[in-house]
């Protein structure tokens, strides 16, 4: 019998909060059971195992991030859209470091296909339409943006930019300016 008040959604949200507090890698069904002061067996009618919990947290993070990005992009185009999109990722990672890590969690192909990951790609491609890129350059640019955003955010979160001036926010702004300039003058093959 399921414990009263425990649902897969409640456990997923609690797992996401735990990830933000202790790191996504530290999230397990056992750790979550300790948080609720219940036995692990209480969760088995809601979760299969720690992998299932992590997958659910990843899906939640992708959905939250996609919703924020969609809101930020509404009515924007070109450089303004690029900056808004990049800042959504950076802000989300700073506010929710565990969930941001979860958004990078490798999903099986079937789960990935129905996740909000596709929305992220569609939004990135929508931004790139303002730069008049065609395939395969558009795919290369999607990968470039994802790599730069994730790389910058990951280095910043690990303290990689905290040891010297100028402030990392200034470097972030210059990085976005450089991406805009690169996309406007995309190199010919």
PDB file of C-alpha atoms in Angstrom:
ATOM      1  CA  UNK A   1       0.000   0.000   0.000  1.00  0.00           C
ATOM      2  CA  UNK A   2       1.276   3.465  -0.887  1.00  0.00           C
ATOM      3  CA  UNK A   3       2.148   5.744   2.024  1.00  0.00           C
ATOM      4  CA  UNK A   4      -0.363   8.597   2.355  1.00  0.00           C
ATOM      5  CA  UNK A   5       0.903  11.807   0.802  1.00  0.00           C
ATOM      6  CA  UNK A   6       3.664  10.219  -1.245  1.00  0.00           C
ATOM      7  CA  UNK A   7       3.288  10.551  -4.983  1.00  0.00           C
ATOM      8  CA  UNK A   8       5.753  10.243  -7.824  1.00  0.00           C
ATOM      9  CA  UNK A   9       5.444  14.004  -8.434  1.00  0.00           C
ATOM     10  CA  UNK A  10       6.060  14.892  -4.788  1.00  0.00           C
ATOM     11  CA  UNK A  11       9.057  12.569  -4.646  1.00  0.00           C
ATOM     12  CA  UNK A  12      10.432  13.997  -7.890  1.00  0.00           C
ATOM     13  CA  UNK A  13      10.149  17.566  -6.614  1.00  0.00           C
ATOM     14  CA  UNK A  14      11.734  16.607  -3.299  1.00  0.00           C
ATOM     15  CA  UNK A  15      14.500  14.843  -5.212  1.00  0.00           C
ATOM     16  CA  UNK A  16      15.067  18.001  -7.276  1.00  0.00           C
ATOM     17  CA  UNK A  17      15.323  20.081  -4.097  1.00  0.00           C
ATOM     18  CA  UNK A  18      17.754  17.544  -2.676  1.00  0.00           C
ATOM     19  CA  UNK A  19      19.813  17.724  -5.865  1.00  0.00           C
ATOM     20  CA  UNK A  20      20.066  21.501  -5.509  1.00  0.00           C
ATOM     21  CA  UNK A  21      21.226  21.098  -1.905  1.00  0.00           C
ATOM     22  CA  UNK A  22      23.707  18.204  -2.134  1.00  0.00           C
ATOM     23  CA  UNK A  23      24.350  17.720  -5.850  1.00  0.00           C
ATOM     24  CA  UNK A  24      22.591  15.601  -8.431  1.00  0.00           C
ATOM     25  CA  UNK A  25      25.136  12.786  -8.158  1.00  0.00           C
ATOM     26  CA  UNK A  26      24.262  12.361  -4.484  1.00  0.00           C
ATOM     27  CA  UNK A  27      20.537  11.849  -5.085  1.00  0.00           C
ATOM     28  CA  UNK A  28      19.383   8.303  -4.424  1.00  0.00           C
ATOM     29  CA  UNK A  29      16.152   6.692  -3.305  1.00  0.00           C
ATOM     30  CA  UNK A  30      17.861   5.994   0.028  1.00  0.00           C
ATOM     31  CA  UNK A  31      18.825   9.648   0.501  1.00  0.00           C
ATOM     32  CA  UNK A  32      15.288  10.697  -0.343  1.00  0.00           C
ATOM     33  CA  UNK A  33      13.843   8.147   2.092  1.00  0.00           C
ATOM     34  CA  UNK A  34      15.996   9.652   4.851  1.00  0.00           C
ATOM     35  CA  UNK A  35      14.602  13.080   3.978  1.00  0.00           C
ATOM     36  CA  UNK A  36      11.046  11.806   4.438  1.00  0.00           C
ATOM     37  CA  UNK A  37      12.050   9.662   7.430  1.00  0.00           C
ATOM     38  CA  UNK A  38      10.550   6.562   5.843  1.00  0.00           C
ATOM     39  CA  UNK A  39      11.859   3.226   4.687  1.00  0.00           C
ATOM     40  CA  UNK A  40      12.959   2.915   1.054  1.00  0.00           C
ATOM     41  CA  UNK A  41      10.250   0.310   0.500  1.00  0.00           C
ATOM     42  CA  UNK A  42       7.666   3.083   0.961  1.00  0.00           C
ATOM     43  CA  UNK A  43       8.770   4.518  -2.388  1.00  0.00           C
ATOM     44  CA  UNK A  44       8.562   1.418  -4.543  1.00  0.00           C
ATOM     45  CA  UNK A  45       4.944   1.966  -5.526  1.00  0.00           C
ATOM     46  CA  UNK A  46       6.027   5.356  -6.936  1.00  0.00           C
ATOM     47  CA  UNK A  47       9.619   4.883  -8.103  1.00  0.00           C
ATOM     48  CA  UNK A  48      11.425   1.877  -9.560  1.00  0.00           C
ATOM     49  CA  UNK A  49      14.887   2.775  -8.291  1.00  0.00           C
ATOM     50  CA  UNK A  50      17.435   5.621  -8.115  1.00  0.00           C
ATOM     51  CA  UNK A  51      17.789   5.619 -11.914  1.00  0.00           C
ATOM     52  CA  UNK A  52      14.049   6.198 -12.246  1.00  0.00           C
ATOM     53  CA  UNK A  53      14.232   9.034  -9.697  1.00  0.00           C
ATOM     54  CA  UNK A  54      17.121  10.677 -11.550  1.00  0.00           C
ATOM     55  CA  UNK A  55      15.295  10.345 -14.862  1.00  0.00           C
ATOM     56  CA  UNK A  56      12.227  12.013 -13.364  1.00  0.00           C
ATOM     57  CA  UNK A  57      14.340  14.856 -11.959  1.00  0.00           C
ATOM     58  CA  UNK A  58      16.016  15.286 -15.357  1.00  0.00           C
ATOM     59  CA  UNK A  59      12.622  15.491 -17.074  1.00  0.00           C
ATOM     60  CA  UNK A  60      11.424  18.037 -14.517  1.00  0.00           C
ATOM     61  CA  UNK A  61      14.561  20.148 -14.996  1.00  0.00           C
ATOM     62  CA  UNK A  62      14.270  20.060 -18.792  1.00  0.00           C
ATOM     63  CA  UNK A  63      10.627  21.106 -18.550  1.00  0.00           C
ATOM     64  CA  UNK A  64      11.335  23.955 -16.112  1.00  0.00           C
ATOM     65  CA  UNK A  65      14.220  25.198 -18.236  1.00  0.00           C
ATOM     66  CA  UNK A  66      12.175  25.015 -21.448  1.00  0.00           C
ATOM     67  CA  UNK A  67       9.294  26.917 -19.836  1.00  0.00           C
ATOM     68  CA  UNK A  68      11.643  29.660 -18.641  1.00  0.00           C
ATOM     69  CA  UNK A  69      13.318  29.882 -22.029  1.00  0.00           C
ATOM     70  CA  UNK A  70       9.995  30.091 -23.863  1.00  0.00           C
ATOM     71  CA  UNK A  71       8.865  32.914 -21.575  1.00  0.00           C
ATOM     72  CA  UNK A  72      12.164  34.766 -22.034  1.00  0.00           C
ATOM     73  CA  UNK A  73      12.107  34.414 -25.824  1.00  0.00           C
ATOM     74  CA  UNK A  74       8.540  35.614 -26.339  1.00  0.00           C
ATOM     75  CA  UNK A  75       8.614  38.620 -28.659  1.00  0.00           C
ATOM     76  CA  UNK A  76      12.407  38.648 -29.029  1.00  0.00           C
ATOM     77  CA  UNK A  77      14.599  38.080 -32.073  1.00  0.00           C
ATOM     78  CA  UNK A  78      18.238  38.230 -33.108  1.00  0.00           C
ATOM     79  CA  UNK A  79      20.805  39.252 -30.523  1.00  0.00           C
ATOM     80  CA  UNK A  80      18.110  40.072 -27.967  1.00  0.00           C
ATOM     81  CA  UNK A  81      16.782  36.499 -28.205  1.00  0.00           C
ATOM     82  CA  UNK A  82      20.276  35.018 -28.063  1.00  0.00           C
ATOM     83  CA  UNK A  83      21.095  36.955 -24.886  1.00  0.00           C
ATOM     84  CA  UNK A  84      17.765  36.084 -23.247  1.00  0.00           C
ATOM     85  CA  UNK A  85      18.214  32.406 -24.077  1.00  0.00           C
ATOM     86  CA  UNK A  86      21.771  32.259 -22.780  1.00  0.00           C
ATOM     87  CA  UNK A  87      20.859  34.107 -19.604  1.00  0.00           C
ATOM     88  CA  UNK A  88      18.010  31.707 -18.879  1.00  0.00           C
ATOM     89  CA  UNK A  89      20.493  28.826 -18.840  1.00  0.00           C
ATOM     90  CA  UNK A  90      23.007  30.706 -16.709  1.00  0.00           C
ATOM     91  CA  UNK A  91      20.389  31.930 -14.229  1.00  0.00           C
ATOM     92  CA  UNK A  92      18.747  28.520 -13.935  1.00  0.00           C
ATOM     93  CA  UNK A  93      22.105  26.865 -13.266  1.00  0.00           C
ATOM     94  CA  UNK A  94      22.921  29.403 -10.578  1.00  0.00           C
ATOM     95  CA  UNK A  95      19.502  29.094  -8.915  1.00  0.00           C
ATOM     96  CA  UNK A  96      19.213  25.315  -9.272  1.00  0.00           C
ATOM     97  CA  UNK A  97      22.674  23.728  -9.619  1.00  0.00           C
ATOM     98  CA  UNK A  98      21.438  20.188  -8.989  1.00  0.00           C
ATOM     99  CA  UNK A  99      18.565  20.475 -11.405  1.00  0.00           C
ATOM    100  CA  UNK A 100      20.858  22.011 -13.999  1.00  0.00           C
ATOM    101  CA  UNK A 101      23.141  18.989 -13.634  1.00  0.00           C
ATOM    102  CA  UNK A 102      20.063  16.779 -13.974  1.00  0.00           C
ATOM    103  CA  UNK A 103      19.189  18.467 -17.267  1.00  0.00           C
ATOM    104  CA  UNK A 104      22.466  17.029 -18.616  1.00  0.00           C
ATOM    105  CA  UNK A 105      21.553  13.481 -17.497  1.00  0.00           C
ATOM    106  CA  UNK A 106      21.651  10.983 -20.352  1.00  0.00           C
ATOM    107  CA  UNK A 107      18.154   9.732 -21.120  1.00  0.00           C
ATOM    108  CA  UNK A 108      17.318   6.635 -23.095  1.00  0.00           C
ATOM    109  CA  UNK A 109      16.221   7.472 -26.674  1.00  0.00           C
ATOM    110  CA  UNK A 110      12.515   6.858 -26.050  1.00  0.00           C
ATOM    111  CA  UNK A 111      12.422   9.067 -22.952  1.00  0.00           C
ATOM    112  CA  UNK A 112      14.522  11.756 -24.609  1.00  0.00           C
ATOM    113  CA  UNK A 113      12.150  11.827 -27.580  1.00  0.00           C
ATOM    114  CA  UNK A 114       9.182  12.760 -25.374  1.00  0.00           C
ATOM    115  CA  UNK A 115      11.115  15.094 -23.052  1.00  0.00           C
ATOM    116  CA  UNK A 116      11.302  18.867 -23.216  1.00  0.00           C
ATOM    117  CA  UNK A 117      14.748  18.470 -24.789  1.00  0.00           C
ATOM    118  CA  UNK A 118      13.133  18.803 -28.199  1.00  0.00           C
ATOM    119  CA  UNK A 119      11.684  22.164 -27.177  1.00  0.00           C
ATOM    120  CA  UNK A 120      15.196  23.383 -26.315  1.00  0.00           C
ATOM    121  CA  UNK A 121      16.404  22.445 -29.783  1.00  0.00           C
ATOM    122  CA  UNK A 122      13.399  24.073 -31.452  1.00  0.00           C
ATOM    123  CA  UNK A 123      13.931  27.295 -29.521  1.00  0.00           C
ATOM    124  CA  UNK A 124      17.627  27.348 -30.407  1.00  0.00           C
ATOM    125  CA  UNK A 125      16.784  26.841 -34.073  1.00  0.00           C
ATOM    126  CA  UNK A 126      14.178  29.615 -33.868  1.00  0.00           C
ATOM    127  CA  UNK A 127      16.857  31.992 -32.583  1.00  0.00           C
ATOM    128  CA  UNK A 128      19.174  30.938 -35.406  1.00  0.00           C
ATOM    129  CA  UNK A 129      16.567  31.754 -38.059  1.00  0.00           C
ATOM    130  CA  UNK A 130      17.322  35.383 -37.223  1.00  0.00           C
ATOM    131  CA  UNK A 131      20.892  34.753 -38.369  1.00  0.00           C
ATOM    132  CA  UNK A 132      19.884  33.244 -41.719  1.00  0.00           C
ATOM    133  CA  UNK A 133      21.778  29.966 -41.269  1.00  0.00           C
ATOM    134  CA  UNK A 134      20.891  26.921 -43.333  1.00  0.00           C
ATOM    135  CA  UNK A 135      21.770  23.284 -42.791  1.00  0.00           C
ATOM    136  CA  UNK A 136      24.237  21.912 -41.891  1.00  0.00           C
ATOM    137  CA  UNK A 137      25.449  25.243 -40.468  1.00  0.00           C
ATOM    138  CA  UNK A 138      22.355  25.543 -38.299  1.00  0.00           C
ATOM    139  CA  UNK A 139      23.110  22.206 -36.627  1.00  0.00           C
ATOM    140  CA  UNK A 140      26.722  23.248 -36.091  1.00  0.00           C
ATOM    141  CA  UNK A 141      25.515  26.508 -34.533  1.00  0.00           C
ATOM    142  CA  UNK A 142      23.062  24.684 -32.221  1.00  0.00           C
ATOM    143  CA  UNK A 143      25.964  22.558 -30.978  1.00  0.00           C
ATOM    144  CA  UNK A 144      28.199  25.609 -30.620  1.00  0.00           C
ATOM    145  CA  UNK A 145      25.661  27.507 -28.526  1.00  0.00           C
ATOM    146  CA  UNK A 146      24.966  24.505 -26.309  1.00  0.00           C
ATOM    147  CA  UNK A 147      28.679  23.916 -25.812  1.00  0.00           C
ATOM    148  CA  UNK A 148      29.468  27.530 -25.000  1.00  0.00           C
ATOM    149  CA  UNK A 149      26.508  27.997 -22.661  1.00  0.00           C
ATOM    150  CA  UNK A 150      27.115  24.744 -20.821  1.00  0.00           C
ATOM    151  CA  UNK A 151      30.877  25.140 -20.733  1.00  0.00           C
ATOM    152  CA  UNK A 152      30.756  28.688 -19.417  1.00  0.00           C
ATOM    153  CA  UNK A 153      28.111  27.910 -16.805  1.00  0.00           C
ATOM    154  CA  UNK A 154      29.923  24.768 -15.650  1.00  0.00           C
ATOM    155  CA  UNK A 155      33.250  26.563 -15.280  1.00  0.00           C
ATOM    156  CA  UNK A 156      31.615  29.475 -13.494  1.00  0.00           C
ATOM    157  CA  UNK A 157      29.741  27.200 -11.083  1.00  0.00           C
ATOM    158  CA  UNK A 158      32.971  25.346 -10.299  1.00  0.00           C
ATOM    159  CA  UNK A 159      34.613  28.644  -9.332  1.00  0.00           C
ATOM    160  CA  UNK A 160      36.791  28.790 -12.425  1.00  0.00           C
ATOM    161  CA  UNK A 161      36.309  32.533 -12.894  1.00  0.00           C
ATOM    162  CA  UNK A 162      36.273  33.661  -9.267  1.00  0.00           C
ATOM    163  CA  UNK A 163      40.023  34.074  -8.882  1.00  0.00           C
ATOM    164  CA  UNK A 164      40.560  37.174 -11.000  1.00  0.00           C
ATOM    165  CA  UNK A 165      39.035  40.367 -12.316  1.00  0.00           C
ATOM    166  CA  UNK A 166      36.980  41.300 -14.235  1.00  0.00           C
ATOM    167  CA  UNK A 167      33.772  39.868 -12.842  1.00  0.00           C
ATOM    168  CA  UNK A 168      32.484  36.791 -14.672  1.00  0.00           C
ATOM    169  CA  UNK A 169      29.278  38.675 -15.527  1.00  0.00           C
ATOM    170  CA  UNK A 170      31.299  41.031 -17.691  1.00  0.00           C
ATOM    171  CA  UNK A 171      32.956  38.097 -19.447  1.00  0.00           C
ATOM    172  CA  UNK A 172      29.512  36.509 -19.923  1.00  0.00           C
ATOM    173  CA  UNK A 173      28.248  39.637 -21.673  1.00  0.00           C
ATOM    174  CA  UNK A 174      31.292  39.723 -23.920  1.00  0.00           C
ATOM    175  CA  UNK A 175      30.873  36.019 -24.700  1.00  0.00           C
ATOM    176  CA  UNK A 176      27.288  36.638 -25.822  1.00  0.00           C
ATOM    177  CA  UNK A 177      28.417  39.601 -27.929  1.00  0.00           C
ATOM    178  CA  UNK A 178      31.073  37.407 -29.551  1.00  0.00           C
ATOM    179  CA  UNK A 179      28.530  34.667 -30.289  1.00  0.00           C
ATOM    180  CA  UNK A 180      26.221  37.201 -31.899  1.00  0.00           C
ATOM    181  CA  UNK A 181      29.060  38.533 -34.064  1.00  0.00           C
ATOM    182  CA  UNK A 182      30.090  35.010 -35.052  1.00  0.00           C
ATOM    183  CA  UNK A 183      26.546  34.034 -35.985  1.00  0.00           C
ATOM    184  CA  UNK A 184      26.069  37.205 -38.059  1.00  0.00           C
ATOM    185  CA  UNK A 185      29.291  36.450 -39.947  1.00  0.00           C
ATOM    186  CA  UNK A 186      29.122  32.662 -39.973  1.00  0.00           C
ATOM    187  CA  UNK A 187      32.159  31.287 -41.757  1.00  0.00           C
ATOM    188  CA  UNK A 188      31.667  29.750 -45.177  1.00  0.00           C
ATOM    189  CA  UNK A 189      32.728  26.077 -45.423  1.00  0.00           C
TER     190      UNK A 189
END
